[in-house]
mmCIF file of N, CA, C and O in Angstrom:
data_model
loop_
_atom_site.group_PDB
_atom_site.id
_atom_site.type_symbol
_atom_site.label_atom_id
_atom_site.label_comp_id
_atom_site.label_asym_id
_atom_site.label_seq_id
_atom_site.Cartn_x
_atom_site.Cartn_y
_atom_site.Cartn_z
ATOM 1 N N MET A 284 -80.380 -0.959 -73.179
ATOM 2 C CA MET A 284 -80.632 -0.340 -74.512
ATOM 3 C C MET A 284 -80.747 -1.301 -75.731
ATOM 4 O O MET A 284 -80.120 -2.271 -75.609
ATOM 5 N N ARG A 285 -81.453 -0.976 -76.568
ATOM 6 C CA ARG A 285 -81.817 -1.793 -77.686
ATOM 7 C C ARG A 285 -80.695 -2.035 -78.651
ATOM 8 O O ARG A 285 -79.833 -1.041 -78.857
ATOM 9 N N LYS A 286 -80.653 -3.018 -79.317
ATOM 10 C CA LYS A 286 -79.611 -3.269 -80.160
ATOM 11 C C LYS A 286 -79.343 -2.330 -81.309
ATOM 12 O O LYS A 286 -78.313 -1.775 -81.583
ATOM 13 N N ALA A 287 -80.426 -1.617 -81.839
ATOM 14 C CA ALA A 287 -80.393 -0.768 -83.058
ATOM 15 C C ALA A 287 -80.059 0.687 -82.484
ATOM 16 O O ALA A 287 -79.193 1.280 -83.119
ATOM 17 N N THR A 288 -80.348 0.910 -81.343
ATOM 18 C CA THR A 288 -80.082 2.188 -80.636
ATOM 19 C C THR A 288 -78.432 2.098 -80.262
ATOM 20 O O THR A 288 -77.796 3.222 -80.600
ATOM 21 N N MET A 289 -78.105 0.913 -79.954
ATOM 22 C CA MET A 289 -76.540 0.978 -79.635
ATOM 23 C C MET A 289 -75.745 1.023 -80.909
ATOM 24 O O MET A 289 -74.645 1.745 -80.959
ATOM 25 N N ILE A 290 -76.307 0.500 -82.205
ATOM 26 C CA ILE A 290 -75.441 0.628 -83.240
ATOM 27 C C ILE A 290 -75.588 2.073 -83.774
ATOM 28 O O ILE A 290 -74.597 2.623 -84.495
ATOM 29 N N ILE A 291 -76.726 2.661 -83.614
ATOM 30 C CA ILE A 291 -76.745 4.229 -84.001
ATOM 31 C C ILE A 291 -75.897 4.845 -83.115
ATOM 32 O O ILE A 291 -75.046 5.707 -83.680
ATOM 33 N N ASP A 292 -75.829 4.769 -81.932
ATOM 34 C CA ASP A 292 -74.937 5.561 -81.189
ATOM 35 C C ASP A 292 -73.289 5.235 -81.573
ATOM 36 O O ASP A 292 -72.587 6.170 -81.437
ATOM 37 N N GLN A 293 -73.023 3.934 -81.782
ATOM 38 C CA GLN A 293 -71.665 3.667 -82.316
ATOM 39 C C GLN A 293 -71.458 4.295 -83.536
ATOM 40 O O GLN A 293 -70.288 4.899 -83.661
ATOM 41 N N TYR A 294 -72.424 4.427 -84.486
ATOM 42 C CA TYR A 294 -72.110 5.093 -85.703
ATOM 43 C C TYR A 294 -71.946 6.490 -85.461
ATOM 44 O O TYR A 294 -70.925 7.170 -86.120
ATOM 45 N N ILE A 295 -72.621 7.301 -84.619
ATOM 46 C CA ILE A 295 -72.403 8.433 -84.350
ATOM 47 C C ILE A 295 -70.970 8.756 -83.700
ATOM 48 O O ILE A 295 -70.395 9.690 -84.204
ATOM 49 N N LYS A 296 -70.536 7.915 -82.779
ATOM 50 C CA LYS A 296 -69.064 8.031 -82.184
ATOM 51 C C LYS A 296 -68.215 7.849 -83.228
ATOM 52 O O LYS A 296 -67.222 8.518 -83.278
ATOM 53 N N CYS A 297 -68.416 6.920 -84.151
ATOM 54 C CA CYS A 297 -67.497 6.580 -85.325
ATOM 55 C C CYS A 297 -67.252 7.792 -86.246
ATOM 56 O O CYS A 297 -66.159 7.978 -86.570
ATOM 57 N N SER A 298 -68.381 8.251 -86.705
ATOM 58 C CA SER A 298 -68.331 9.372 -87.550
ATOM 59 C C SER A 298 -67.561 10.467 -87.049
ATOM 60 O O SER A 298 -67.043 11.216 -87.708
ATOM 61 N N LYS A 299 -67.845 10.802 -85.810
ATOM 62 C CA LYS A 299 -67.296 11.997 -85.194
ATOM 63 C C LYS A 299 -65.791 11.823 -85.047
ATOM 64 O O LYS A 299 -64.830 12.624 -85.364
ATOM 65 N N THR A 300 -65.354 10.499 -84.799
ATOM 66 C CA THR A 300 -63.872 10.215 -84.825
ATOM 67 C C THR A 300 -63.183 10.382 -85.978
ATOM 68 O O THR A 300 -62.125 10.806 -86.007
ATOM 69 N N THR A 301 -63.729 9.851 -86.950
ATOM 70 C CA THR A 301 -63.333 9.840 -88.272
ATOM 71 C C THR A 301 -63.190 11.294 -88.734
ATOM 72 O O THR A 301 -61.911 11.664 -89.268
ATOM 73 N N ALA A 302 -64.118 12.196 -88.452
ATOM 74 C CA ALA A 302 -63.973 13.524 -89.049
ATOM 75 C C ALA A 302 -62.705 14.158 -88.274
ATOM 76 O O ALA A 302 -62.162 14.899 -88.855
ATOM 77 N N GLU A 303 -62.597 13.942 -86.971
ATOM 78 C CA GLU A 303 -61.622 14.609 -86.174
ATOM 79 C C GLU A 303 -60.169 13.907 -86.895
ATOM 80 O O GLU A 303 -59.275 14.715 -86.983
ATOM 81 N N GLU A 304 -60.130 12.653 -86.966
ATOM 82 C CA GLU A 304 -58.918 11.995 -87.515
ATOM 83 C C GLU A 304 -58.494 12.746 -88.792
ATOM 84 O O GLU A 304 -57.336 13.017 -89.186
ATOM 85 N N ASP A 305 -59.519 12.896 -89.632
ATOM 86 C CA ASP A 305 -59.140 13.289 -91.022
ATOM 87 C C ASP A 305 -58.530 14.839 -90.961
ATOM 88 O O ASP A 305 -57.597 15.173 -91.775
ATOM 89 N N SER A 306 -59.086 15.601 -89.909
ATOM 90 C CA SER A 306 -58.770 16.861 -89.939
ATOM 91 C C SER A 306 -57.345 17.027 -89.290
ATOM 92 O O SER A 306 -56.752 18.170 -89.305
ATOM 93 N N LYS A 307 -56.842 16.003 -88.566
ATOM 94 C CA LYS A 307 -55.577 16.165 -87.875
ATOM 95 C C LYS A 307 -54.361 15.953 -88.888
ATOM 96 O O LYS A 307 -53.537 16.780 -89.058
ATOM 97 N N SER A 308 -54.556 14.732 -89.498
ATOM 98 C CA SER A 308 -53.230 14.458 -90.411
ATOM 99 C C SER A 308 -53.442 13.472 -91.577
ATOM 100 O O SER A 308 -53.599 14.117 -92.735
ATOM 101 N N SER A 309 -53.729 12.374 -91.400
ATOM 102 C CA SER A 309 -53.842 11.448 -92.443
ATOM 103 C C SER A 309 -55.383 11.465 -92.911
ATOM 104 O O SER A 309 -56.290 11.676 -92.261
ATOM 105 N N ILE A 310 -55.622 11.187 -93.999
ATOM 106 C CA ILE A 310 -56.899 10.868 -94.548
ATOM 107 C C ILE A 310 -57.134 9.511 -94.495
ATOM 108 O O ILE A 310 -56.501 8.564 -95.032
ATOM 109 N N ALA A 311 -58.452 9.222 -93.788
ATOM 110 C CA ALA A 311 -58.767 7.628 -93.605
ATOM 111 C C ALA A 311 -59.348 7.201 -94.936
ATOM 112 O O ALA A 311 -60.071 8.154 -95.766
ATOM 113 N N LYS A 312 -59.274 5.865 -95.143
ATOM 114 C CA LYS A 312 -59.582 5.371 -96.370
ATOM 115 C C LYS A 312 -60.460 4.005 -96.073
ATOM 116 O O LYS A 312 -60.172 3.493 -95.161
ATOM 117 N N CYS A 313 -61.442 3.666 -96.805
ATOM 118 C CA CYS A 313 -62.141 2.405 -96.769
ATOM 119 C C CYS A 313 -61.079 1.394 -96.666
ATOM 120 O O CYS A 313 -60.321 1.294 -97.596
ATOM 121 N N SER A 314 -61.265 0.400 -95.822
ATOM 122 C CA SER A 314 -60.230 -0.741 -95.888
ATOM 123 C C SER A 314 -60.666 -1.838 -96.857
ATOM 124 O O SER A 314 -59.789 -2.677 -97.135
ATOM 125 N N PHE A 315 -61.747 -1.600 -97.577
ATOM 126 C CA PHE A 315 -62.112 -2.511 -98.619
ATOM 127 C C PHE A 315 -61.950 -2.110 -100.079
ATOM 128 O O PHE A 315 -61.346 -2.752 -100.889
ATOM 129 N N CYS A 316 -62.334 -0.934 -100.426
ATOM 130 C CA CYS A 316 -62.301 -0.125 -101.483
ATOM 131 C C CYS A 316 -61.113 0.772 -101.848
ATOM 132 O O CYS A 316 -61.037 1.360 -102.770
ATOM 133 N N HIS A 317 -60.780 1.288 -100.527
ATOM 134 C CA HIS A 317 -59.632 2.358 -100.489
ATOM 135 C C HIS A 317 -60.076 3.641 -100.914
ATOM 136 O O HIS A 317 -59.175 4.591 -101.305
ATOM 137 N N LYS A 318 -61.427 4.070 -101.011
ATOM 138 C CA LYS A 318 -61.979 5.211 -101.228
ATOM 139 C C LYS A 318 -61.743 6.093 -99.956
ATOM 140 O O LYS A 318 -61.922 5.643 -98.789
ATOM 141 N N THR A 319 -61.416 7.292 -100.172
ATOM 142 C CA THR A 319 -61.428 8.430 -99.099
ATOM 143 C C THR A 319 -62.656 8.958 -98.639
ATOM 144 O O THR A 319 -63.652 8.771 -99.238
ATOM 145 N N THR A 320 -62.573 9.781 -97.504
ATOM 146 C CA THR A 320 -63.828 10.403 -97.059
ATOM 147 C C THR A 320 -64.536 11.321 -97.999
ATOM 148 O O THR A 320 -65.571 11.482 -98.198
ATOM 149 N N ALA A 321 -63.601 11.904 -98.985
ATOM 150 C CA ALA A 321 -64.026 12.769 -100.089
ATOM 151 C C ALA A 321 -64.772 12.098 -101.085
ATOM 152 O O ALA A 321 -65.494 12.707 -101.824
ATOM 153 N N GLU A 322 -64.566 10.700 -101.315
ATOM 154 C CA GLU A 322 -65.168 10.041 -102.351
ATOM 155 C C GLU A 322 -66.320 9.326 -101.926
ATOM 156 O O GLU A 322 -67.090 8.620 -102.875
ATOM 157 N N VAL A 323 -66.859 9.290 -100.672
ATOM 158 C CA VAL A 323 -67.952 8.470 -100.139
ATOM 159 C C VAL A 323 -68.728 9.358 -99.493
ATOM 160 O O VAL A 323 -68.515 10.358 -98.793
ATOM 161 N N LYS A 324 -70.056 9.028 -99.112
ATOM 162 C CA LYS A 324 -71.111 9.658 -98.269
ATOM 163 C C LYS A 324 -70.477 9.639 -96.767
ATOM 164 O O LYS A 324 -70.521 10.549 -96.044
ATOM 165 N N VAL A 325 -70.347 8.297 -96.313
ATOM 166 C CA VAL A 325 -70.088 7.927 -94.985
ATOM 167 C C VAL A 325 -68.865 6.942 -94.797
ATOM 168 O O VAL A 325 -68.887 6.060 -95.675
ATOM 169 N N LEU A 326 -67.907 7.096 -93.967
ATOM 170 C CA LEU A 326 -66.778 6.301 -93.781
ATOM 171 C C LEU A 326 -66.882 6.031 -92.208
ATOM 172 O O LEU A 326 -66.773 6.921 -91.263
ATOM 173 N N ILE A 327 -67.238 4.846 -91.793
ATOM 174 C CA ILE A 327 -67.350 4.356 -90.390
ATOM 175 C C ILE A 327 -66.027 3.741 -89.909
ATOM 176 O O ILE A 327 -65.448 2.859 -90.708
ATOM 177 N N SER A 328 -65.635 4.193 -88.911
ATOM 178 C CA SER A 328 -64.262 3.571 -88.245
ATOM 179 C C SER A 328 -64.829 2.453 -87.379
ATOM 180 O O SER A 328 -65.725 2.513 -86.717
ATOM 181 N N GLY A 329 -63.702 1.489 -87.437
ATOM 182 C CA GLY A 329 -63.903 0.367 -86.542
ATOM 183 C C GLY A 329 -62.600 0.277 -85.702
ATOM 184 O O GLY A 329 -61.863 1.239 -85.478
ATOM 185 N N PRO A 330 -62.433 -0.924 -85.118
ATOM 186 C CA PRO A 330 -61.190 -1.166 -84.213
ATOM 187 C C PRO A 330 -60.022 -1.032 -84.846
ATOM 188 O O PRO A 330 -59.942 -1.417 -86.130
ATOM 189 N N SER A 331 -59.031 -0.567 -84.434
ATOM 190 C CA SER A 331 -57.584 -0.658 -84.897
ATOM 191 C C SER A 331 -57.365 0.069 -86.155
ATOM 192 O O SER A 331 -56.647 -0.530 -87.121
ATOM 193 N N GLY A 332 -58.089 1.298 -86.484
ATOM 194 C CA GLY A 332 -57.658 1.883 -87.764
ATOM 195 C C GLY A 332 -58.491 1.125 -88.878
ATOM 196 O O GLY A 332 -58.173 1.524 -90.093
ATOM 197 N N VAL A 333 -59.406 0.524 -88.699
ATOM 198 C CA VAL A 333 -60.170 -0.157 -89.909
ATOM 199 C C VAL A 333 -61.310 0.588 -90.053
ATOM 200 O O VAL A 333 -61.959 1.022 -89.385
ATOM 201 N N TYR A 334 -61.749 0.865 -91.544
ATOM 202 C CA TYR A 334 -62.820 1.638 -91.862
ATOM 203 C C TYR A 334 -63.534 0.768 -93.037
ATOM 204 O O TYR A 334 -63.089 0.214 -93.781
ATOM 205 N N ILE A 335 -64.855 1.430 -92.887
ATOM 206 C CA ILE A 335 -65.778 0.939 -94.028
ATOM 207 C C ILE A 335 -66.627 1.742 -94.485
ATOM 208 O O ILE A 335 -67.213 2.740 -93.681
ATOM 209 N N CYS A 336 -66.834 2.181 -96.034
ATOM 210 C CA CYS A 336 -67.491 3.103 -96.362
ATOM 211 C C CYS A 336 -69.054 2.574 -96.604
ATOM 212 O O CYS A 336 -69.154 1.425 -96.726
ATOM 213 N N ASN A 337 -70.036 3.610 -96.806
ATOM 214 C CA ASN A 337 -71.352 3.342 -97.109
ATOM 215 C C ASN A 337 -71.499 2.317 -98.420
ATOM 216 O O ASN A 337 -72.311 1.671 -98.382
ATOM 217 N N GLU A 338 -70.738 2.546 -99.399
ATOM 218 C CA GLU A 338 -70.958 1.827 -100.533
ATOM 219 C C GLU A 338 -70.545 0.373 -100.323
ATOM 220 O O GLU A 338 -71.306 -0.597 -100.814
ATOM 221 N N CYS A 339 -69.495 0.182 -99.688
ATOM 222 C CA CYS A 339 -69.083 -1.106 -99.416
ATOM 223 C C CYS A 339 -70.264 -1.906 -98.458
ATOM 224 O O CYS A 339 -70.434 -3.193 -98.549
ATOM 225 N N ILE A 340 -70.743 -1.214 -97.473
ATOM 226 C CA ILE A 340 -71.771 -1.782 -96.763
ATOM 227 C C ILE A 340 -72.998 -2.252 -97.502
ATOM 228 O O ILE A 340 -73.627 -3.117 -97.366
ATOM 229 N N ASP A 341 -73.220 -1.261 -98.638
ATOM 230 C CA ASP A 341 -74.510 -1.670 -99.511
ATOM 231 C C ASP A 341 -74.027 -3.080 -100.222
ATOM 232 O O ASP A 341 -75.083 -3.933 -100.402
ATOM 233 N N ILE A 342 -72.813 -3.176 -100.581
ATOM 234 C CA ILE A 342 -72.536 -4.321 -101.163
ATOM 235 C C ILE A 342 -72.561 -5.585 -100.372
ATOM 236 O O ILE A 342 -73.158 -6.695 -100.724
ATOM 237 N N CYS A 343 -72.304 -5.428 -99.194
ATOM 238 C CA CYS A 343 -72.382 -6.381 -97.985
ATOM 239 C C CYS A 343 -73.981 -6.793 -97.855
ATOM 240 O O CYS A 343 -74.078 -7.918 -97.678
ATOM 241 N N ASN A 344 -74.557 -5.876 -97.645
ATOM 242 C CA ASN A 344 -76.280 -6.168 -97.548
ATOM 243 C C ASN A 344 -76.677 -6.926 -98.811
ATOM 244 O O ASN A 344 -77.400 -7.794 -98.517
ATOM 245 N N ASP A 345 -76.222 -6.525 -99.849
ATOM 246 C CA ASP A 345 -76.657 -7.292 -101.067
ATOM 247 C C ASP A 345 -76.400 -8.758 -101.111
ATOM 248 O O ASP A 345 -77.147 -9.646 -101.418
ATOM 249 N N ILE A 346 -75.062 -8.997 -100.582
ATOM 250 C CA ILE A 346 -74.430 -10.390 -100.588
ATOM 251 C C ILE A 346 -75.287 -10.965 -99.463
ATOM 252 O O ILE A 346 -75.672 -12.248 -99.855
ATOM 253 N N ILE A 347 -75.620 -10.451 -98.504
ATOM 254 C CA ILE A 347 -76.319 -11.072 -97.216
ATOM 255 C C ILE A 347 -77.770 -11.291 -97.771
ATOM 256 O O ILE A 347 -78.244 -12.593 -97.532
ATOM 257 N N LYS A 348 -78.302 -10.518 -98.567
ATOM 258 C CA LYS A 348 -79.672 -10.618 -98.854
ATOM 259 C C LYS A 348 -79.875 -11.929 -99.952
ATOM 260 O O LYS A 348 -80.635 -12.769 -99.986
ATOM 261 N N GLU A 349 -78.921 -11.910 -100.832
ATOM 262 C CA GLU A 349 -78.825 -13.172 -101.848
ATOM 263 C C GLU A 349 -78.580 -14.388 -101.277
ATOM 264 O O GLU A 349 -79.271 -15.358 -101.510
ATOM 265 N N ASP A 350 -77.655 -14.313 -100.074
ATOM 266 C CA ASP A 350 -77.447 -15.540 -99.515
ATOM 267 C C ASP A 350 -78.702 -16.145 -98.756
ATOM 268 O O ASP A 350 -79.049 -17.281 -98.616
ATOM 269 N N ASN A 351 -79.458 -15.062 -98.028
ATOM 270 C CA ASN A 351 -80.636 -15.311 -97.305
ATOM 271 C C ASN A 351 -81.766 -16.068 -98.323
ATOM 272 O O ASN A 351 -82.460 -16.902 -97.880
ATOM 273 N N HIS A 352 -81.720 -15.552 -99.485
ATOM 274 C CA HIS A 352 -82.833 -16.043 -100.518
ATOM 275 C C HIS A 352 -82.374 -17.497 -100.910
ATOM 276 O O HIS A 352 -83.498 -18.311 -101.326
ATOM 277 N N ARG A 353 -81.012 -17.806 -100.923
ATOM 278 C CA ARG A 353 -80.829 -19.143 -101.385
ATOM 279 C C ARG A 353 -81.257 -20.331 -100.441
ATOM 280 O O ARG A 353 -81.211 -21.459 -100.780
ATOM 281 N N ARG A 354 -81.323 -19.660 -99.219
ATOM 282 C CA ARG A 354 -81.651 -20.859 -98.115
ATOM 283 C C ARG A 354 -83.049 -21.207 -97.987
ATOM 284 O O ARG A 354 -83.853 -20.591 -98.441
#
């Protein structure tokens, strides 16, 4: 399986898991900015209860792009 496909599959699994967890009891929050699922478009779950939202991913991508331009 290609890397991009694996990432998409992982994203789909994480999105479903996050939605299921939110409906059960606690509201998941981004581990970086602490916004809830209601405040962002996408909240991706990682290992051990770590989450990252689409907004923080955008910031990370900007940082990586800037770093690549400096090299």
